[in-house]
Coordinates of C-alpha atoms in Angstrom, one line a residue:
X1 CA 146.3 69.5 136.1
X2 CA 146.4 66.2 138.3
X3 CA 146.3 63.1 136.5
X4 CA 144.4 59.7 137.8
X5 CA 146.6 56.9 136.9
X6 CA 143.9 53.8 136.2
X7 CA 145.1 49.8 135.7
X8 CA 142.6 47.4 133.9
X9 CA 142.1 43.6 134.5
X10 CA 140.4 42.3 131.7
X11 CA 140.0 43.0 128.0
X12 CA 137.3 41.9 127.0
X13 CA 134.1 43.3 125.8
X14 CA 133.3 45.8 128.4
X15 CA 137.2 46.2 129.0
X16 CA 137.6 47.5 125.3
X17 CA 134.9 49.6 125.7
X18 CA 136.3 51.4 128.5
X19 CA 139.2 51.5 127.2
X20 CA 137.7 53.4 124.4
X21 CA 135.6 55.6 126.2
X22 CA 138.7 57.3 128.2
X23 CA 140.2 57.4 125.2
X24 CA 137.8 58.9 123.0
X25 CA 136.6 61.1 125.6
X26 CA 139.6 62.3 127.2
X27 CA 139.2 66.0 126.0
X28 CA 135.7 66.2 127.1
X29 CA 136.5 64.7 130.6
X30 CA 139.3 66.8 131.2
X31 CA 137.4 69.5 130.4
X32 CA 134.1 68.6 133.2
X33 CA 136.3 67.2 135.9
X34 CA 140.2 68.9 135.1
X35 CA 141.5 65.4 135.6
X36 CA 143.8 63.8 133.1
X37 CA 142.3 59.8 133.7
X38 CA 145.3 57.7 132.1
X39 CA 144.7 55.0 131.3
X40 CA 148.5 53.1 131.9
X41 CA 148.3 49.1 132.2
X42 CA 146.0 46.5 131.4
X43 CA 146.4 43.2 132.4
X44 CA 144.9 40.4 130.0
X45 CA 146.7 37.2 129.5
X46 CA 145.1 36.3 126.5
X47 CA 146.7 39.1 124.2
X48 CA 150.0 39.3 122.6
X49 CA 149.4 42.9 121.3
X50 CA 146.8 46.5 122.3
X51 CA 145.3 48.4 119.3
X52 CA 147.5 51.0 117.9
X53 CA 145.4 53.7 120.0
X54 CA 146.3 52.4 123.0
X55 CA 150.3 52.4 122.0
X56 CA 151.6 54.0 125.4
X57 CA 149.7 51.5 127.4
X58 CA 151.3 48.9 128.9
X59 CA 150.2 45.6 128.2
X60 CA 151.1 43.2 131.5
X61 CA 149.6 39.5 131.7
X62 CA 149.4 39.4 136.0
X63 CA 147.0 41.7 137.8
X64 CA 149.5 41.7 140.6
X65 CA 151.4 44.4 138.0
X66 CA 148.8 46.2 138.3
X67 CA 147.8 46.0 142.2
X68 CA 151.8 46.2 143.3
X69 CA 152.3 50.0 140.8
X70 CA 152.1 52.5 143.6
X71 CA 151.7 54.9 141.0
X72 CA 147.9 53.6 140.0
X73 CA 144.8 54.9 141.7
X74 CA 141.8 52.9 140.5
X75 CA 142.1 49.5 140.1
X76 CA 139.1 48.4 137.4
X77 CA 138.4 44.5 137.4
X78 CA 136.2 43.3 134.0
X79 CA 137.2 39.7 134.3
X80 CA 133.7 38.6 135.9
X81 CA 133.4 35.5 137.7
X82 CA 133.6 34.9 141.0
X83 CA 137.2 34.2 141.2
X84 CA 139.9 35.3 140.6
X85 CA 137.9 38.8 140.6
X86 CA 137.2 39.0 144.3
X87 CA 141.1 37.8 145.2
X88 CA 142.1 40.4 143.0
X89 CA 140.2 43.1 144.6
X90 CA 140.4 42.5 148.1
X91 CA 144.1 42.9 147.0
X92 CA 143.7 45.7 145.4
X93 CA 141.7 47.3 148.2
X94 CA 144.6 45.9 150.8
X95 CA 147.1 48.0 148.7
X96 CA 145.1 50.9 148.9
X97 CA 143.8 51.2 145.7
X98 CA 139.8 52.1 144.7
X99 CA 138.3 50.0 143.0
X100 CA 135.6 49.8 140.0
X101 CA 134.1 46.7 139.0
X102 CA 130.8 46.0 136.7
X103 CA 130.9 42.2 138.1
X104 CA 127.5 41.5 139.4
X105 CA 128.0 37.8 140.7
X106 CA 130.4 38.9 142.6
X107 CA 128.5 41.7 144.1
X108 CA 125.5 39.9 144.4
X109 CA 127.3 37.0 146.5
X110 CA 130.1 38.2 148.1
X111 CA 129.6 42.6 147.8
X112 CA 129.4 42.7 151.8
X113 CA 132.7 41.4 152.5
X114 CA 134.2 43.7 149.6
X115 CA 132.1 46.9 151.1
X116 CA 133.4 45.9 154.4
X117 CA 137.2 45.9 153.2
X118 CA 136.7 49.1 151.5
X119 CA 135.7 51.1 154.2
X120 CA 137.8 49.9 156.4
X121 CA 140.8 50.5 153.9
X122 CA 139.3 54.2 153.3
X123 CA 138.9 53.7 149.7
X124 CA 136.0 53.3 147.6
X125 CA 133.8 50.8 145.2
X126 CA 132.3 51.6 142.1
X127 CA 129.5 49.4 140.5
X128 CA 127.6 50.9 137.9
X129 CA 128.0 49.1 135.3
X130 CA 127.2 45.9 136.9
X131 CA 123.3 46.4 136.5
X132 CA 121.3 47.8 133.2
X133 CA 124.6 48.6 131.3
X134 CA 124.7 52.0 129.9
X135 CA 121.4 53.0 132.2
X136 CA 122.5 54.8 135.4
X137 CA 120.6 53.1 138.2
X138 CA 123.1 53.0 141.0
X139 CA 123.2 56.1 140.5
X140 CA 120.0 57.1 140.5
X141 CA 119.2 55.1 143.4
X142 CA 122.4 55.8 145.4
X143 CA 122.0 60.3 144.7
X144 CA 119.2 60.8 142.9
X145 CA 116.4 59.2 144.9
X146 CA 118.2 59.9 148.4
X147 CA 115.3 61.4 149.8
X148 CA 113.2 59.0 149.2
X149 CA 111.5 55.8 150.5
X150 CA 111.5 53.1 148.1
X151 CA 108.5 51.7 147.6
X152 CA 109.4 49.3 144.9
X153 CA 111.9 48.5 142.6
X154 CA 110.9 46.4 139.1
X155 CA 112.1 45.7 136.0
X156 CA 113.5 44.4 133.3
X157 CA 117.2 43.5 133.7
X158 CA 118.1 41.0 131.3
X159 CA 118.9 41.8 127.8
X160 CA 119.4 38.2 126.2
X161 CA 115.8 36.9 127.8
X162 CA 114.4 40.2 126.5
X163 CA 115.3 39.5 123.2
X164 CA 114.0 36.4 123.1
X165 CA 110.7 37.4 124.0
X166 CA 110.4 40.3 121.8
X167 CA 111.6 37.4 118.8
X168 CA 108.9 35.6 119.9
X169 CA 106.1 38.0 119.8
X170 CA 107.4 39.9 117.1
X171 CA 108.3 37.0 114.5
X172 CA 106.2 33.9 116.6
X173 CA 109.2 32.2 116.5
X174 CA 109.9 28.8 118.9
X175 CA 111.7 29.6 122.2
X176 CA 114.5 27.8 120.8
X177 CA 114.8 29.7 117.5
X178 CA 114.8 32.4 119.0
X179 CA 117.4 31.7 121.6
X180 CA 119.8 29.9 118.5
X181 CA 119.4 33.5 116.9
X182 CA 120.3 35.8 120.3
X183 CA 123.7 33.1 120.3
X184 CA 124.5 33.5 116.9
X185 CA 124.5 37.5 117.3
X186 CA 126.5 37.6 120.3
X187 CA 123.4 38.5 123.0
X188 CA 123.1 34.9 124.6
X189 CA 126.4 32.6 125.7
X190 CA 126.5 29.0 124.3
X191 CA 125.1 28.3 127.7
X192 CA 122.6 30.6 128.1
X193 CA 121.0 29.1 131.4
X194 CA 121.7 32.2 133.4
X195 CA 120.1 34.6 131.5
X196 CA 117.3 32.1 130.4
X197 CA 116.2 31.3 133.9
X198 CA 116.3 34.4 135.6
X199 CA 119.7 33.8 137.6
X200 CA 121.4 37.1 136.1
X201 CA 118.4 39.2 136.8
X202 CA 118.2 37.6 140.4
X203 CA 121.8 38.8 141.0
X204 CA 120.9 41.9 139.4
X205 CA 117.7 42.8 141.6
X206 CA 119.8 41.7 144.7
X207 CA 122.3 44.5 144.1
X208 CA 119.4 47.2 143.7
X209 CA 117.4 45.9 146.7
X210 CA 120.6 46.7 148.9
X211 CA 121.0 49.9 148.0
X212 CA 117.0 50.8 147.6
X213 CA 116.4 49.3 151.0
X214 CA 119.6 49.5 153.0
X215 CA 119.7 45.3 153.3
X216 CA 121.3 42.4 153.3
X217 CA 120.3 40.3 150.3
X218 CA 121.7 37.4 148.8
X219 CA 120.2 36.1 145.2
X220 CA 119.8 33.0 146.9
X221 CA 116.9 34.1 149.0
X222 CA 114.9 35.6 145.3
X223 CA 112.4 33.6 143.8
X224 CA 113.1 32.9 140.4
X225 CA 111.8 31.1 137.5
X226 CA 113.1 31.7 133.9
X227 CA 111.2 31.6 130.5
X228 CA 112.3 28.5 129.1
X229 CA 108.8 26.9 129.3
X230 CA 106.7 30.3 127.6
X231 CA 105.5 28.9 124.4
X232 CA 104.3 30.7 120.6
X233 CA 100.6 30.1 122.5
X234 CA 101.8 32.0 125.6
X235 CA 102.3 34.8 123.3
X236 CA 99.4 34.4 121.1
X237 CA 96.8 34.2 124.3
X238 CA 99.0 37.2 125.9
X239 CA 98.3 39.3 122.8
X240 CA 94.6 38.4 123.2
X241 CA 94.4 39.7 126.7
X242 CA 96.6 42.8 125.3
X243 CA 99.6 42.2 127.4
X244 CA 103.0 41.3 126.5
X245 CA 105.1 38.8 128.3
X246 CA 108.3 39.8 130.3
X247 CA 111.0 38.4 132.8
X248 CA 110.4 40.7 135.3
X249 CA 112.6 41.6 138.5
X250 CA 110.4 42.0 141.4
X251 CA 110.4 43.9 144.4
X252 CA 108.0 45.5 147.1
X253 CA 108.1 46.8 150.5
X254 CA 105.3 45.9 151.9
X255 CA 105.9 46.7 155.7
X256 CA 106.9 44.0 157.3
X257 CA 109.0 42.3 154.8
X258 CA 110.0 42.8 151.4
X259 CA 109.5 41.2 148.4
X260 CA 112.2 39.6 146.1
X261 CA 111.4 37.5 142.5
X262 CA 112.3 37.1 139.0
X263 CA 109.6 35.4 137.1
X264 CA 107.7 36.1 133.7
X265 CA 104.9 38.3 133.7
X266 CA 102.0 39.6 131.6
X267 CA 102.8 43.2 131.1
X268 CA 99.4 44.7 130.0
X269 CA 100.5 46.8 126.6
X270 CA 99.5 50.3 128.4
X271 CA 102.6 50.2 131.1
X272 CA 105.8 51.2 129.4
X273 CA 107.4 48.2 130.4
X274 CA 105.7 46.6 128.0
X275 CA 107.5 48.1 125.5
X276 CA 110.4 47.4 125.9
X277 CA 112.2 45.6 123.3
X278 CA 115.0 43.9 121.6
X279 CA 118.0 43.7 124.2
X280 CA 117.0 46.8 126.3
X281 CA 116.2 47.0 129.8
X282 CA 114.3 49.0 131.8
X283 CA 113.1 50.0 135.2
X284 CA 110.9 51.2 137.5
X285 CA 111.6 53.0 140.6
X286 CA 109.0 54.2 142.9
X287 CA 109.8 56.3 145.3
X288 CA 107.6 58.1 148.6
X289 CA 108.2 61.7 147.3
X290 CA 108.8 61.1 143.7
X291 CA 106.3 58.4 142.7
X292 CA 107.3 56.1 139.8
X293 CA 110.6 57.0 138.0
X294 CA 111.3 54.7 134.7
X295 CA 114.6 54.6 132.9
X296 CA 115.5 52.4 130.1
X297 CA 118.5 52.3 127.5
X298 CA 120.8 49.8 126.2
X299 CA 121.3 47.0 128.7
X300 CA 124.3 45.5 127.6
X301 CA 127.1 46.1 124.7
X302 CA 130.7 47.0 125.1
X303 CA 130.3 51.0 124.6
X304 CA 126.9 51.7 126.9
X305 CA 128.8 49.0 129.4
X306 CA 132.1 50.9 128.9
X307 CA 130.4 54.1 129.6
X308 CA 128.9 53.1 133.0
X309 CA 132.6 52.1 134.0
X310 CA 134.0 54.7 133.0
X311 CA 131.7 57.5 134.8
X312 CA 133.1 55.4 137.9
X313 CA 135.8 56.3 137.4
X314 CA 135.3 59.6 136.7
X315 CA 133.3 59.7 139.6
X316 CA 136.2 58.4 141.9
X317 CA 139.1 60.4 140.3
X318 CA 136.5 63.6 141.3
X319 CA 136.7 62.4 144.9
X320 CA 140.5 62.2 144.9
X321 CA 141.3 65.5 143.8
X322 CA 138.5 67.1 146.1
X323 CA 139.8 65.1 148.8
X324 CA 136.2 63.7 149.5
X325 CA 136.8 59.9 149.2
X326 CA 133.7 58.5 151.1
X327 CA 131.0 61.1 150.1
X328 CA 128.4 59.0 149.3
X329 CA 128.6 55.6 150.7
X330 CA 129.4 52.7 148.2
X331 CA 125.4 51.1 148.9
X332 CA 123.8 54.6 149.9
X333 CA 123.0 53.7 153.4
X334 CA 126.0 53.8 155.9
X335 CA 127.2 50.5 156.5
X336 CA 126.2 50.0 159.7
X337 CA 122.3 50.9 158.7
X338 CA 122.4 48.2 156.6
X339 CA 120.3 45.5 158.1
X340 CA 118.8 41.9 157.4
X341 CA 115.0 42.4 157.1
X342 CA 112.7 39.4 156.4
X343 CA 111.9 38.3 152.5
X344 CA 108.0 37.5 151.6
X345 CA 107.6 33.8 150.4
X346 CA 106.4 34.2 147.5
X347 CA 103.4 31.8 148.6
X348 CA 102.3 34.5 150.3
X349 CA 102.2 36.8 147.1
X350 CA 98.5 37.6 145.4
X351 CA 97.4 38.3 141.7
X352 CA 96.3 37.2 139.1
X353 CA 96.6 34.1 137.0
X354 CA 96.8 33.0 133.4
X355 CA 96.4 29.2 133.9
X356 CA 97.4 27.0 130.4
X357 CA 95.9 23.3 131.1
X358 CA 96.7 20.9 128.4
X359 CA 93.5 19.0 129.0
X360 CA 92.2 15.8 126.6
X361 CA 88.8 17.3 124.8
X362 CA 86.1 15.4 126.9
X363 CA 82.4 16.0 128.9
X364 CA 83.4 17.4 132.3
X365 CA 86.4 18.1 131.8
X366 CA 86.2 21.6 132.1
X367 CA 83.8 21.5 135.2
X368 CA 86.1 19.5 137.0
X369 CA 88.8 21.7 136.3
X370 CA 86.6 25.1 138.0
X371 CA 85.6 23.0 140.8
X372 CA 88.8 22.3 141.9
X373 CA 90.0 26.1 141.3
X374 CA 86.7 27.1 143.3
X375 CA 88.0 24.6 146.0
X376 CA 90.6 26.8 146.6
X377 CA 88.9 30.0 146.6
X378 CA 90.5 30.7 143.5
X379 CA 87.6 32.5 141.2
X380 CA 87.9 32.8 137.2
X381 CA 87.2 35.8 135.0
X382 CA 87.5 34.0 131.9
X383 CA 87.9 30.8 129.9
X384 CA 89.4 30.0 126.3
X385 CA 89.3 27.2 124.4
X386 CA 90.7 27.1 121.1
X387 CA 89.8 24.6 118.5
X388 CA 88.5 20.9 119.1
X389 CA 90.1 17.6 118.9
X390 CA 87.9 15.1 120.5
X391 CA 89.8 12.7 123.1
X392 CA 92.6 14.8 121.5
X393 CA 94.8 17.3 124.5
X394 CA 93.9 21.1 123.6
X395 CA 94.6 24.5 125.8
X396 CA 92.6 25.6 128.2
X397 CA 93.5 29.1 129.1
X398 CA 91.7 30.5 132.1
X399 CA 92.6 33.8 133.7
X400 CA 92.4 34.0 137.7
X401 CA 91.0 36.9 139.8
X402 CA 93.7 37.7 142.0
X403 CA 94.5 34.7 143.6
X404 CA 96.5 34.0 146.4
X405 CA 99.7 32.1 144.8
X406 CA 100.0 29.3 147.5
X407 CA 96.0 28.3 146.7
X408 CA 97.3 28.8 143.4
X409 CA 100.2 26.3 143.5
X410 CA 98.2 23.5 145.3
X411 CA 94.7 23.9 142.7
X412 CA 97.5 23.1 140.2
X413 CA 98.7 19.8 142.2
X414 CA 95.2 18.7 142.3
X415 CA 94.2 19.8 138.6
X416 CA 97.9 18.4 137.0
X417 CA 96.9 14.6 138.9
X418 CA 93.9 14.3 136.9
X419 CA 94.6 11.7 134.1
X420 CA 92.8 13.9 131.7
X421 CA 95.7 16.7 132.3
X422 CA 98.2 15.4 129.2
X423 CA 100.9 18.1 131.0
X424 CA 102.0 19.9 133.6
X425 CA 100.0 23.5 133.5
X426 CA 102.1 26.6 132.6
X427 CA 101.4 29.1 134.9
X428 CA 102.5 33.1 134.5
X429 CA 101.5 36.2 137.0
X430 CA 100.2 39.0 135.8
X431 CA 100.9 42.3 136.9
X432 CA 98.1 43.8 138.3
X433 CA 98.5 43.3 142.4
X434 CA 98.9 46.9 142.9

């Protein structure tokens, strides 16, 4: 029996649940792969002591213990951040060590340079748990849809803005209610801005756009817009129209470019998106050969996190012993396929609109507001008005046809300039371009 000697940076959330995983599970791995995975140093400076089931671990407080042991295999970084996780790896790769990591940041931003390294070192990368948790999507992506064209790739990625959402159509609760109550049970930070305003799903769909479409994609170049400004009567008029209202990740080939955004989206109720709730995540493949392929499960959490690491490095130990390091590449495509192909503006993007103008209750109002839209080419299906409070701001919810979004963008200029618009219009896309 050969045994995979592993080293751990970090010991935090995910880090304990990996720890417990190879732990736990030790019998039933050796048992599928006839590897003994040890688990035989983690490095956390932070603690003075390791539970009593991890007694014959050795507790260091430097990663260089850890990347310096000739005797470990798989170096596992669960620090996150940008640094001094990618310093740490590219040591750990420079040693000779593989490596499995479920940072997506540092994927996202600097992934190419730790691919790059990698290969060059003969060793490999493993990043599942970087994107949807305990759902396998690298996986699926990198093995089980390698036949395929991908056609598109969307979803929900964030567990913290889920949950918020689903508060607020469940309960009706205030954005901000329901964001105190995702902090004070542990699913948002104490600054929650990344998950709020897409930034974590941006990083998220950049790592799955690489390996869906064999390119070079930074989060940077992803349009994103978080949820921060949906309000109880976003909800209430998305109900109306039977849809629900999700951050959605974003992403088409459409030929000659591709698309890339993270934005919130009227789900109608009849796509399974749309249910989605609580802190799961989901998402939709579509392949050429396979059509659409949805998997969901926990997004998040320190056991379905822990899992995903951990069949890394079950994965990688498998390669050792077979002497097949470098079976699959790290992003699917070999490295030199990987190319730079050109991103859609998302001006350029068409569907439809729901349109909420907080407009002052007068004469003409109203007509001024559909000349302008018709000005633009921009056409409505329907109009609602709730209540009346002459001279008084109300809603105004119209719903576009499918509009193109840069007609869409300057009607809104024009409209929000009128000094009978008390604020700027909330706009949200609904998915129905297809």
């Amino acid at each position: 029996m050969q045994t995979i000697n592993i080293g751990l940076f970090g010991f935090g959330t995910v880090g304990s649940g990996l720890a417990e995983a190879l732990c736990s599970q030790h019998e039933r791995i050796l048992r599928r792969s006839g590897l003994s995975l040890k688990l035989t140093k983690i490095a956390a400076r932070s603690l003075s002591s390791l539970p009593p089931q991890l007694a014959g671990v050795e507790l260091v407080k430097d990663a260089d213990a850890l990347i310096n042991d000739p005797s470990i295999h798989i170096f596992v970084e669960l620090i996150g951040g940008i640094e001094p996780a990618r310093t740490c790896i590219l040591k750990a790769i420079a040693a000779g060590k593989h490596v499995v990591t479920a940072n997506k940041a540092l994927l996202s931003q600097h992934g190419k340079e730790l691919f790059a390294a990698a290969a060059a070192k003969g060793v490999e990368v493993g990043f599942e748990g970087s994107v949807g948790g305990g759902i396998p999507l690298i996986k699926a992506l990198k093995e089980g849809l390698a036949a395929n064209k991908l056609l598109a790739v969307m979803g929900i990625l964030n567990g913290t803005a889920n949950y918020i959402l689903t508060r607020m159509t469940e309960e009706r609760l205030p954005f901000a209610e329901a964001l105190r109550e995702a902090q004070r049970l542990g699913f948002a930070e104490a600054d929650p801005t990344y998950d709020v305003e897409g930034i974590d799903t941006a990083h998220k769909l950049a790592i799955l756009m690489t390996i869906a479409y064999g390119m070079n994609i930074s989060p940077q170049q992803i349009a994103t817009e978080g949820i921060s400004t949906i309000e109880p009567v976003d909800i209430e008029f998305a109900r109306e129209f039977g849809c629900r209202i999700k951050l959605l990740a974003v992403s088409r080939d459409i030929g000659g470019a591709v698309e890339a955004r993270v934005h919130p989206t009227m789900v109608p109720t009849a796509h399974l998106l749309a249910s989605i709730s609580g802190a799961n995540n989901a998402v939709e493949f579509c392949g050429d050969l396979t059509g659409s392929i949805i998997l969901s499960g926990a997004g998040a959490g320190r056991l379905p996190t822990g899992s995903a690491v951990a069949a890394d490095v079950i994965d990688i130990a498998r390669n050792i012993a077979a002497g097949a390091v470098g079976r699959v590449p790290a992003l699917s495509y070999l490295p030199e396929q990987i190319v730079d192909r050109p991103i859609a503006p998302l001006s350029a993007l068409s569907c439809p609109f729901y349109l909420r103008i907080t407009a002052l209750d007068k004469p003409g109002v109203l007509a001024k507001i559909a000349a302008i839209l018709s000005g633009h080419g921009i056409s409505i299906e329907s109009v609602i008005q709730k209540g009346r409070r002459e001279n008084e701001p109300v809603a105004v919810v119209i719903l576009t046809h499918t509009a193109k979004e840069e007609a869409v963008a300057a009607a809104l200029r024009e409209i929000d300039s009128l000094d009978t618009v008390a604020a700027p219009t909330v706009r949200i896309r609904m998915l129905g371009e297809e």
